[in-house]
Amino acid sequence: MKNARFKDIRGFSLLETVMALVLLGIVGLSTAMMLRLGADSFSMVSSRTEALNKAQLTLHRMSQELLALNVGDLQNIAENRIDFVDGDGIESNFRSVASPEGHLQIYRSADLLADSLNKFRIAYFGADGTEISEPSEVNDVRRILIEMSIAAGEDYGTVEINRSVYIRSYYYSNYN
């Protein structure tokens, strides 16, 4: 009689249990892949944002000092260096130097402004818009274009940014 009571009760077969485990594994694996993609995207966006912020801060600091230049404050120009007299009357410069790792670093005199740069270039333009390449024409400079490209981290590419600076004193002193 005992066996008659349990005869109609059935459980899961081994095949049904294995199928359920396989389906749960597939669902779990696809969920983990989706979460990983989200985390990778967040990491990429964070890294590129950090690189952009570093580049913008460097460009802002450089452009603010260059905007304050007066006629005759520029002393020497080159593609990777600009020498000038700052607002306090002290000779200063912005320059790029190759680091031991092979990246470029930007300095203001002895202070490091940015590192991990792939490209840094300063271009100079005259009043007619033509590019000036000769250091002897330093007094003809009216606009300074600063271009840089900074690495965004682990295979997340580079962030390129540039800014033009118009030397204010020429516009206000030559305004008719």
PDB file of N, CA and C in Angstrom, residues 48-129:
ATOM      1  N   ARG A  48      38.001  58.955 -22.322  1.00  0.00           N
ATOM      2  CA  ARG A  48      38.004  60.028 -23.317  1.00  0.00           C
ATOM      3  C   ARG A  48      37.619  61.363 -22.692  1.00  0.00           C
ATOM      4  N   THR A  49      36.695  61.345 -21.735  1.00  0.00           N
ATOM      5  CA  THR A  49      36.315  62.584 -21.048  1.00  0.00           C
ATOM      6  C   THR A  49      37.484  63.133 -20.249  1.00  0.00           C
ATOM      7  N   GLU A  50      38.209  62.262 -19.576  1.00  0.00           N
ATOM      8  CA  GLU A  50      39.378  62.699 -18.804  1.00  0.00           C
ATOM      9  C   GLU A  50      40.441  63.302 -19.718  1.00  0.00           C
ATOM     10  N   ALA A  51      40.679  62.668 -20.863  1.00  0.00           N
ATOM     11  CA  ALA A  51      41.664  63.199 -21.813  1.00  0.00           C
ATOM     12  C   ALA A  51      41.216  64.549 -22.361  1.00  0.00           C
ATOM     13  N   LEU A  52      39.929  64.678 -22.681  1.00  0.00           N
ATOM     14  CA  LEU A  52      39.413  65.947 -23.189  1.00  0.00           C
ATOM     15  C   LEU A  52      39.519  67.046 -22.141  1.00  0.00           C
ATOM     16  N   ASN A  53      39.191  66.726 -20.898  1.00  0.00           N
ATOM     17  CA  ASN A  53      39.297  67.727 -19.830  1.00  0.00           C
ATOM     18  C   ASN A  53      40.737  68.188 -19.643  1.00  0.00           C
ATOM     19  N   LYS A  54      41.676  67.251 -19.698  1.00  0.00           N
ATOM     20  CA  LYS A  54      43.092  67.609 -19.555  1.00  0.00           C
ATOM     21  C   LYS A  54      43.526  68.522 -20.699  1.00  0.00           C
ATOM     22  N   ALA A  55      43.118  68.182 -21.924  1.00  0.00           N
ATOM     23  CA  ALA A  55      43.487  68.995 -23.085  1.00  0.00           C
ATOM     24  C   ALA A  55      42.843  70.375 -23.022  1.00  0.00           C
ATOM     25  N   GLN A  56      41.565  70.435 -22.631  1.00  0.00           N
ATOM     26  CA  GLN A  56      40.885  71.725 -22.538  1.00  0.00           C
ATOM     27  C   GLN A  56      41.505  72.609 -21.469  1.00  0.00           C
ATOM     28  N   LEU A  57      41.860  72.042 -20.346  1.00  0.00           N
ATOM     29  CA  LEU A  57      42.489  72.820 -19.283  1.00  0.00           C
ATOM     30  C   LEU A  57      43.839  73.370 -19.741  1.00  0.00           C
ATOM     31  N   THR A  58      44.612  72.550 -20.426  1.00  0.00           N
ATOM     32  CA  THR A  58      45.905  73.002 -20.935  1.00  0.00           C
ATOM     33  C   THR A  58      45.727  74.115 -21.962  1.00  0.00           C
ATOM     34  N   LEU A  59      44.803  73.921 -22.902  1.00  0.00           N
ATOM     35  CA  LEU A  59      44.562  74.953 -23.910  1.00  0.00           C
ATOM     36  C   LEU A  59      44.036  76.241 -23.288  1.00  0.00           C
ATOM     37  N   HIS A  60      43.180  76.118 -22.299  1.00  0.00           N
ATOM     38  CA  HIS A  60      42.638  77.310 -21.638  1.00  0.00           C
ATOM     39  C   HIS A  60      43.751  78.095 -20.956  1.00  0.00           C
ATOM     40  N   ARG A  61      44.596  77.388 -20.238  1.00  0.00           N
ATOM     41  CA  ARG A  61      45.684  78.077 -19.531  1.00  0.00           C
ATOM     42  C   ARG A  61      46.631  78.755 -20.521  1.00  0.00           C
ATOM     43  N   MET A  62      46.957  78.050 -21.601  1.00  0.00           N
ATOM     44  CA  MET A  62      47.856  78.638 -22.593  1.00  0.00           C
ATOM     45  C   MET A  62      47.213  79.841 -23.279  1.00  0.00           C
ATOM     46  N   SER A  63      45.963  79.694 -23.682  1.00  0.00           N
ATOM     47  CA  SER A  63      45.317  80.781 -24.418  1.00  0.00           C
ATOM     48  C   SER A  63      45.095  82.012 -23.551  1.00  0.00           C
ATOM     49  N   GLN A  64      44.796  81.832 -22.274  1.00  0.00           N
ATOM     50  CA  GLN A  64      44.611  82.993 -21.399  1.00  0.00           C
ATOM     51  C   GLN A  64      45.900  83.792 -21.263  1.00  0.00           C
ATOM     52  N   GLU A  65      47.016  83.111 -21.167  1.00  0.00           N
ATOM     53  CA  GLU A  65      48.291  83.835 -21.073  1.00  0.00           C
ATOM     54  C   GLU A  65      48.639  84.501 -22.397  1.00  0.00           C
ATOM     55  N   LEU A  66      48.374  83.823 -23.503  1.00  0.00           N
ATOM     56  CA  LEU A  66      48.707  84.403 -24.802  1.00  0.00           C
ATOM     57  C   LEU A  66      47.782  85.562 -25.161  1.00  0.00           C
ATOM     58  N   LEU A  67      46.539  85.522 -24.690  1.00  0.00           N
ATOM     59  CA  LEU A  67      45.620  86.641 -24.933  1.00  0.00           C
ATOM     60  C   LEU A  67      46.106  87.926 -24.279  1.00  0.00           C
ATOM     61  N   ALA A  68      46.796  87.800 -23.178  1.00  0.00           N
ATOM     62  CA  ALA A  68      47.242  88.970 -22.422  1.00  0.00           C
ATOM     63  C   ALA A  68      48.531  89.579 -22.964  1.00  0.00           C
ATOM     64  N   LEU A  69      49.096  88.993 -24.013  1.00  0.00           N
ATOM     65  CA  LEU A  69      50.345  89.527 -24.559  1.00  0.00           C
ATOM     66  C   LEU A  69      50.132  90.911 -25.153  1.00  0.00           C
ATOM     67  N   ASN A  70      51.120  91.739 -24.999  1.00  0.00           N
ATOM     68  CA  ASN A  70      51.122  93.063 -25.607  1.00  0.00           C
ATOM     69  C   ASN A  70      52.039  93.053 -26.819  1.00  0.00           C
ATOM     70  N   VAL A  71      51.991  94.123 -27.580  1.00  0.00           N
ATOM     71  CA  VAL A  71      52.865  94.262 -28.737  1.00  0.00           C
ATOM     72  C   VAL A  71      54.310  94.171 -28.259  1.00  0.00           C
ATOM     73  N   GLY A  72      55.087  93.312 -28.884  1.00  0.00           N
ATOM     74  CA  GLY A  72      56.490  93.167 -28.532  1.00  0.00           C
ATOM     75  C   GLY A  72      56.771  92.126 -27.463  1.00  0.00           C
ATOM     76  N   ASP A  73      55.732  91.510 -26.886  1.00  0.00           N
ATOM     77  CA  ASP A  73      55.955  90.498 -25.851  1.00  0.00           C
ATOM     78  C   ASP A  73      56.420  89.158 -26.412  1.00  0.00           C
ATOM     79  N   LEU A  74      56.083  88.867 -27.666  1.00  0.00           N
ATOM     80  CA  LEU A  74      56.575  87.634 -28.289  1.00  0.00           C
ATOM     81  C   LEU A  74      58.060  87.790 -28.567  1.00  0.00           C
ATOM     82  N   GLN A  75      58.835  86.780 -28.196  1.00  0.00           N
ATOM     83  CA  GLN A  75      60.279  86.868 -28.395  1.00  0.00           C
ATOM     84  C   GLN A  75      60.794  85.897 -29.437  1.00  0.00           C
ATOM     85  N   ASN A  76      60.265  84.677 -29.425  1.00  0.00           N
ATOM     86  CA  ASN A  76      60.733  83.663 -30.355  1.00  0.00           C
ATOM     87  C   ASN A  76      59.576  82.724 -30.657  1.00  0.00           C
ATOM     88  N   ILE A  77      59.471  82.287 -31.910  1.00  0.00           N
ATOM     89  CA  ILE A  77      58.396  81.370 -32.280  1.00  0.00           C
ATOM     90  C   ILE A  77      58.994  80.155 -32.981  1.00  0.00           C
ATOM     91  N   ALA A  78      58.388  79.022 -32.736  1.00  0.00           N
ATOM     92  CA  ALA A  78      58.742  77.776 -33.414  1.00  0.00           C
ATOM     93  C   ALA A  78      57.504  76.892 -33.402  1.00  0.00           C
ATOM     94  N   GLU A  79      57.559  75.784 -34.137  1.00  0.00           N
ATOM     95  CA  GLU A  79      56.395  74.907 -34.237  1.00  0.00           C
ATOM     96  C   GLU A  79      56.060  74.225 -32.916  1.00  0.00           C
ATOM     97  N   ASN A  80      57.050  74.031 -32.060  1.00  0.00           N
ATOM     98  CA  ASN A  80      56.807  73.343 -30.792  1.00  0.00           C
ATOM     99  C   ASN A  80      57.173  74.197 -29.577  1.00  0.00           C
ATOM    100  N   ARG A  81      57.343  75.512 -29.803  1.00  0.00           N
ATOM    101  CA  ARG A  81      57.773  76.372 -28.698  1.00  0.00           C
ATOM    102  C   ARG A  81      57.383  77.817 -28.995  1.00  0.00           C
ATOM    103  N   ILE A  82      57.019  78.536 -27.943  1.00  0.00           N
ATOM    104  CA  ILE A  82      56.764  79.968 -28.048  1.00  0.00           C
ATOM    105  C   ILE A  82      57.356  80.636 -26.812  1.00  0.00           C
ATOM    106  N   ASP A  83      58.227  81.598 -27.034  1.00  0.00           N
ATOM    107  CA  ASP A  83      58.853  82.358 -25.949  1.00  0.00           C
ATOM    108  C   ASP A  83      58.194  83.730 -25.887  1.00  0.00           C
ATOM    109  N   PHE A  84      57.899  84.183 -24.675  1.00  0.00           N
ATOM    110  CA  PHE A  84      57.209  85.460 -24.508  1.00  0.00           C
ATOM    111  C   PHE A  84      57.533  86.049 -23.145  1.00  0.00           C
ATOM    112  N   VAL A  85      57.137  87.299 -22.960  1.00  0.00           N
ATOM    113  CA  VAL A  85      57.236  87.968 -21.667  1.00  0.00           C
ATOM    114  C   VAL A  85      55.825  87.976 -21.091  1.00  0.00           C
ATOM    115  N   ASP A  86      55.639  87.384 -19.907  1.00  0.00           N
ATOM    116  CA  ASP A  86      54.289  87.279 -19.344  1.00  0.00           C
ATOM    117  C   ASP A  86      53.840  88.598 -18.713  1.00  0.00           C
ATOM    118  N   GLY A  87      52.648  88.596 -18.136  1.00  0.00           N
ATOM    119  CA  GLY A  87      52.067  89.801 -17.552  1.00  0.00           C
ATOM    120  C   GLY A  87      52.866  90.389 -16.412  1.00  0.00           C
ATOM    121  N   ASP A  88      53.702  89.587 -15.768  1.00  0.00           N
ATOM    122  CA  ASP A  88      54.537  90.078 -14.665  1.00  0.00           C
ATOM    123  C   ASP A  88      55.907  90.548 -15.144  1.00  0.00           C
ATOM    124  N   GLY A  89      56.130  90.538 -16.451  1.00  0.00           N
ATOM    125  CA  GLY A  89      57.414  90.972 -16.992  1.00  0.00           C
ATOM    126  C   GLY A  89      58.500  89.916 -16.931  1.00  0.00           C
ATOM    127  N   ILE A  90      58.121  88.665 -16.704  1.00  0.00           N
ATOM    128  CA  ILE A  90      59.087  87.569 -16.599  1.00  0.00           C
ATOM    129  C   ILE A  90      59.118  86.807 -17.926  1.00  0.00           C
ATOM    130  N   GLU A  91      60.325  86.512 -18.396  1.00  0.00           N
ATOM    131  CA  GLU A  91      60.445  85.727 -19.622  1.00  0.00           C
ATOM    132  C   GLU A  91      59.953  84.308 -19.360  1.00  0.00           C
ATOM    133  N   SER A  92      59.084  83.823 -20.238  1.00  0.00           N
ATOM    134  CA  SER A  92      58.488  82.506 -20.055  1.00  0.00           C
ATOM    135  C   SER A  92      58.340  81.846 -21.420  1.00  0.00           C
ATOM    136  N   ASN A  93      57.853  80.612 -21.416  1.00  0.00           N
ATOM    137  CA  ASN A  93      57.630  79.916 -22.680  1.00  0.00           C
ATOM    138  C   ASN A  93      56.653  78.768 -22.489  1.00  0.00           C
ATOM    139  N   PHE A  94      56.080  78.346 -23.593  1.00  0.00           N
ATOM    140  CA  PHE A  94      55.349  77.088 -23.688  1.00  0.00           C
ATOM    141  C   PHE A  94      56.141  76.244 -24.678  1.00  0.00           C
ATOM    142  N   ARG A  95      56.397  74.985 -24.314  1.00  0.00           N
ATOM    143  CA  ARG A  95      57.196  74.131 -25.188  1.00  0.00           C
ATOM    144  C   ARG A  95      56.773  72.683 -25.018  1.00  0.00           C
ATOM    145  N   SER A  96      57.058  71.902 -26.028  1.00  0.00           N
ATOM    146  CA  SER A  96      56.804  70.462 -25.932  1.00  0.00           C
ATOM    147  C   SER A  96      58.136  69.728 -25.916  1.00  0.00           C
ATOM    148  N   VAL A  97      58.185  68.674 -25.108  1.00  0.00           N
ATOM    149  CA  VAL A  97      59.390  67.864 -24.934  1.00  0.00           C
ATOM    150  C   VAL A  97      58.971  66.400 -25.007  1.00  0.00           C
ATOM    151  N   ALA A  98      59.781  65.578 -25.634  1.00  0.00           N
ATOM    152  CA  ALA A  98      59.493  64.141 -25.693  1.00  0.00           C
ATOM    153  C   ALA A  98      59.819  63.502 -24.347  1.00  0.00           C
ATOM    154  N   SER A  99      58.886  62.701 -23.840  1.00  0.00           N
ATOM    155  CA  SER A  99      59.096  61.994 -22.575  1.00  0.00           C
ATOM    156  C   SER A  99      59.876  60.709 -22.843  1.00  0.00           C
ATOM    157  N   PRO A 100      60.412  60.071 -21.797  1.00  0.00           N
ATOM    158  CA  PRO A 100      61.118  58.795 -21.996  1.00  0.00           C
ATOM    159  C   PRO A 100      60.226  57.699 -22.592  1.00  0.00           C
ATOM    160  N   GLU A 101      58.908  57.793 -22.372  1.00  0.00           N
ATOM    161  CA  GLU A 101      57.985  56.788 -22.919  1.00  0.00           C
ATOM    162  C   GLU A 101      57.662  57.033 -24.382  1.00  0.00           C
ATOM    163  N   GLY A 102      58.086  58.175 -24.922  1.00  0.00           N
ATOM    164  CA  GLY A 102      57.834  58.470 -26.322  1.00  0.00           C
ATOM    165  C   GLY A 102      56.689  59.427 -26.565  1.00  0.00           C
ATOM    166  N   HIS A 103      55.954  59.808 -25.538  1.00  0.00           N
ATOM    167  CA  HIS A 103      54.872  60.777 -25.690  1.00  0.00           C
ATOM    168  C   HIS A 103      55.425  62.186 -25.525  1.00  0.00           C
ATOM    169  N   LEU A 104      54.635  63.162 -25.925  1.00  0.00           N
ATOM    170  CA  LEU A 104      55.028  64.559 -25.757  1.00  0.00           C
ATOM    171  C   LEU A 104      54.487  65.099 -24.446  1.00  0.00           C
ATOM    172  N   GLN A 105      55.215  66.028 -23.868  1.00  0.00           N
ATOM    173  CA  GLN A 105      54.793  66.723 -22.657  1.00  0.00           C
ATOM    174  C   GLN A 105      54.838  68.217 -22.944  1.00  0.00           C
ATOM    175  N   ILE A 106      53.868  68.964 -22.398  1.00  0.00           N
ATOM    176  CA  ILE A 106      53.847  70.414 -22.563  1.00  0.00           C
ATOM    177  C   ILE A 106      54.257  71.051 -21.247  1.00  0.00           C
ATOM    178  N   TYR A 107      55.184  71.982 -21.342  1.00  0.00           N
ATOM    179  CA  TYR A 107      55.667  72.710 -20.169  1.00  0.00           C
ATOM    180  C   TYR A 107      55.404  74.197 -20.347  1.00  0.00           C
ATOM    181  N   ARG A 108      55.138  74.862 -19.246  1.00  0.00           N
ATOM    182  CA  ARG A 108      55.201  76.318 -19.176  1.00  0.00           C
ATOM    183  C   ARG A 108      56.421  76.598 -18.324  1.00  0.00           C
ATOM    184  N   SER A 109      57.464  77.050 -18.940  1.00  0.00           N
ATOM    185  CA  SER A 109      58.781  77.173 -18.305  1.00  0.00           C
ATOM    186  C   SER A 109      59.147  75.822 -17.702  1.00  0.00           C
ATOM    187  N   ALA A 110      59.170  75.686 -16.368  1.00  0.00           N
ATOM    188  CA  ALA A 110      59.545  74.409 -15.745  1.00  0.00           C
ATOM    189  C   ALA A 110      58.338  73.606 -15.270  1.00  0.00           C
ATOM    190  N   ASP A 111      57.126  74.153 -15.387  1.00  0.00           N
ATOM    191  CA  ASP A 111      55.916  73.493 -14.881  1.00  0.00           C
ATOM    192  C   ASP A 111      55.287  72.616 -15.957  1.00  0.00           C
ATOM    193  N   LEU A 112      55.011  71.357 -15.600  1.00  0.00           N
ATOM    194  CA  LEU A 112      54.357  70.430 -16.519  1.00  0.00           C
ATOM    195  C   LEU A 112      52.872  70.768 -16.604  1.00  0.00           C
ATOM    196  N   LEU A 113      52.384  71.011 -17.821  1.00  0.00           N
ATOM    197  CA  LEU A 113      50.963  71.291 -18.029  1.00  0.00           C
ATOM    198  C   LEU A 113      50.197  70.040 -18.441  1.00  0.00           C
ATOM    199  N   ALA A 114      50.778  69.242 -19.337  1.00  0.00           N
ATOM    200  CA  ALA A 114      50.092  68.040 -19.824  1.00  0.00           C
ATOM    201  C   ALA A 114      51.128  67.034 -20.310  1.00  0.00           C
ATOM    202  N   ASP A 115      50.752  65.768 -20.227  1.00  0.00           N
ATOM    203  CA  ASP A 115      51.606  64.713 -20.763  1.00  0.00           C
ATOM    204  C   ASP A 115      50.751  63.743 -21.564  1.00  0.00           C
ATOM    205  N   SER A 116      51.363  62.713 -22.088  1.00  0.00           N
ATOM    206  CA  SER A 116      50.695  61.692 -22.910  1.00  0.00           C
ATOM    207  C   SER A 116      50.107  62.266 -24.192  1.00  0.00           C
ATOM    208  N   LEU A 117      50.750  63.280 -24.743  1.00  0.00           N
ATOM    209  CA  LEU A 117      50.287  63.850 -26.000  1.00  0.00           C
ATOM    210  C   LEU A 117      50.900  63.100 -27.175  1.00  0.00           C
ATOM    211  N   ASN A 118      50.109  62.939 -28.224  1.00  0.00           N
ATOM    212  CA  ASN A 118      50.608  62.333 -29.453  1.00  0.00           C
ATOM    213  C   ASN A 118      51.101  63.399 -30.420  1.00  0.00           C
ATOM    214  N   LYS A 119      50.466  64.579 -30.363  1.00  0.00           N
ATOM    215  CA  LYS A 119      50.819  65.652 -31.281  1.00  0.00           C
ATOM    216  C   LYS A 119      50.668  66.981 -30.558  1.00  0.00           C
ATOM    217  N   PHE A 120      51.597  67.896 -30.821  1.00  0.00           N
ATOM    218  CA  PHE A 120      51.500  69.262 -30.316  1.00  0.00           C
ATOM    219  C   PHE A 120      52.131  70.170 -31.350  1.00  0.00           C
ATOM    220  N   ARG A 121      51.383  71.156 -31.777  1.00  0.00           N
ATOM    221  CA  ARG A 121      51.867  72.065 -32.816  1.00  0.00           C
ATOM    222  C   ARG A 121      51.339  73.459 -32.544  1.00  0.00           C
ATOM    223  N   ILE A 122      52.203  74.449 -32.764  1.00  0.00           N
ATOM    224  CA  ILE A 122      51.799  75.847 -32.674  1.00  0.00           C
ATOM    225  C   ILE A 122      52.037  76.464 -34.045  1.00  0.00           C
ATOM    226  N   ALA A 123      50.996  77.072 -34.616  1.00  0.00           N
ATOM    227  CA  ALA A 123      51.114  77.755 -35.906  1.00  0.00           C
ATOM    228  C   ALA A 123      50.850  79.241 -35.682  1.00  0.00           C
ATOM    229  N   TYR A 124      51.510  80.058 -36.470  1.00  0.00           N
ATOM    230  CA  TYR A 124      51.426  81.512 -36.314  1.00  0.00           C
ATOM    231  C   TYR A 124      50.932  82.121 -37.624  1.00  0.00           C
ATOM    232  N   PHE A 125      50.051  83.118 -37.515  1.00  0.00           N
ATOM    233  CA  PHE A 125      49.469  83.740 -38.697  1.00  0.00           C
ATOM    234  C   PHE A 125      49.596  85.251 -38.600  1.00  0.00           C
ATOM    235  N   GLY A 126      49.792  85.872 -39.761  1.00  0.00           N
ATOM    236  CA  GLY A 126      49.913  87.318 -39.826  1.00  0.00           C
ATOM    237  C   GLY A 126      48.553  87.980 -39.966  1.00  0.00           C
ATOM    238  N   ALA A 127      48.566  89.299 -40.154  1.00  0.00           N
ATOM    239  CA  ALA A 127      47.327  90.071 -40.264  1.00  0.00           C
ATOM    240  C   ALA A 127      46.527  89.688 -41.502  1.00  0.00           C
ATOM    241  N   ASP A 128      47.202  89.237 -42.559  1.00  0.00           N
ATOM    242  CA  ASP A 128      46.502  88.849 -43.780  1.00  0.00           C
ATOM    243  C   ASP A 128      46.064  87.389 -43.776  1.00  0.00           C
ATOM    244  N   GLY A 129      46.332  86.650 -42.702  1.00  0.00           N
ATOM    245  CA  GLY A 129      45.894  85.264 -42.572  1.00  0.00           C
ATOM    246  C   GLY A 129      46.881  84.234 -43.066  1.00  0.00           C
TER     247      GLY A 129
END
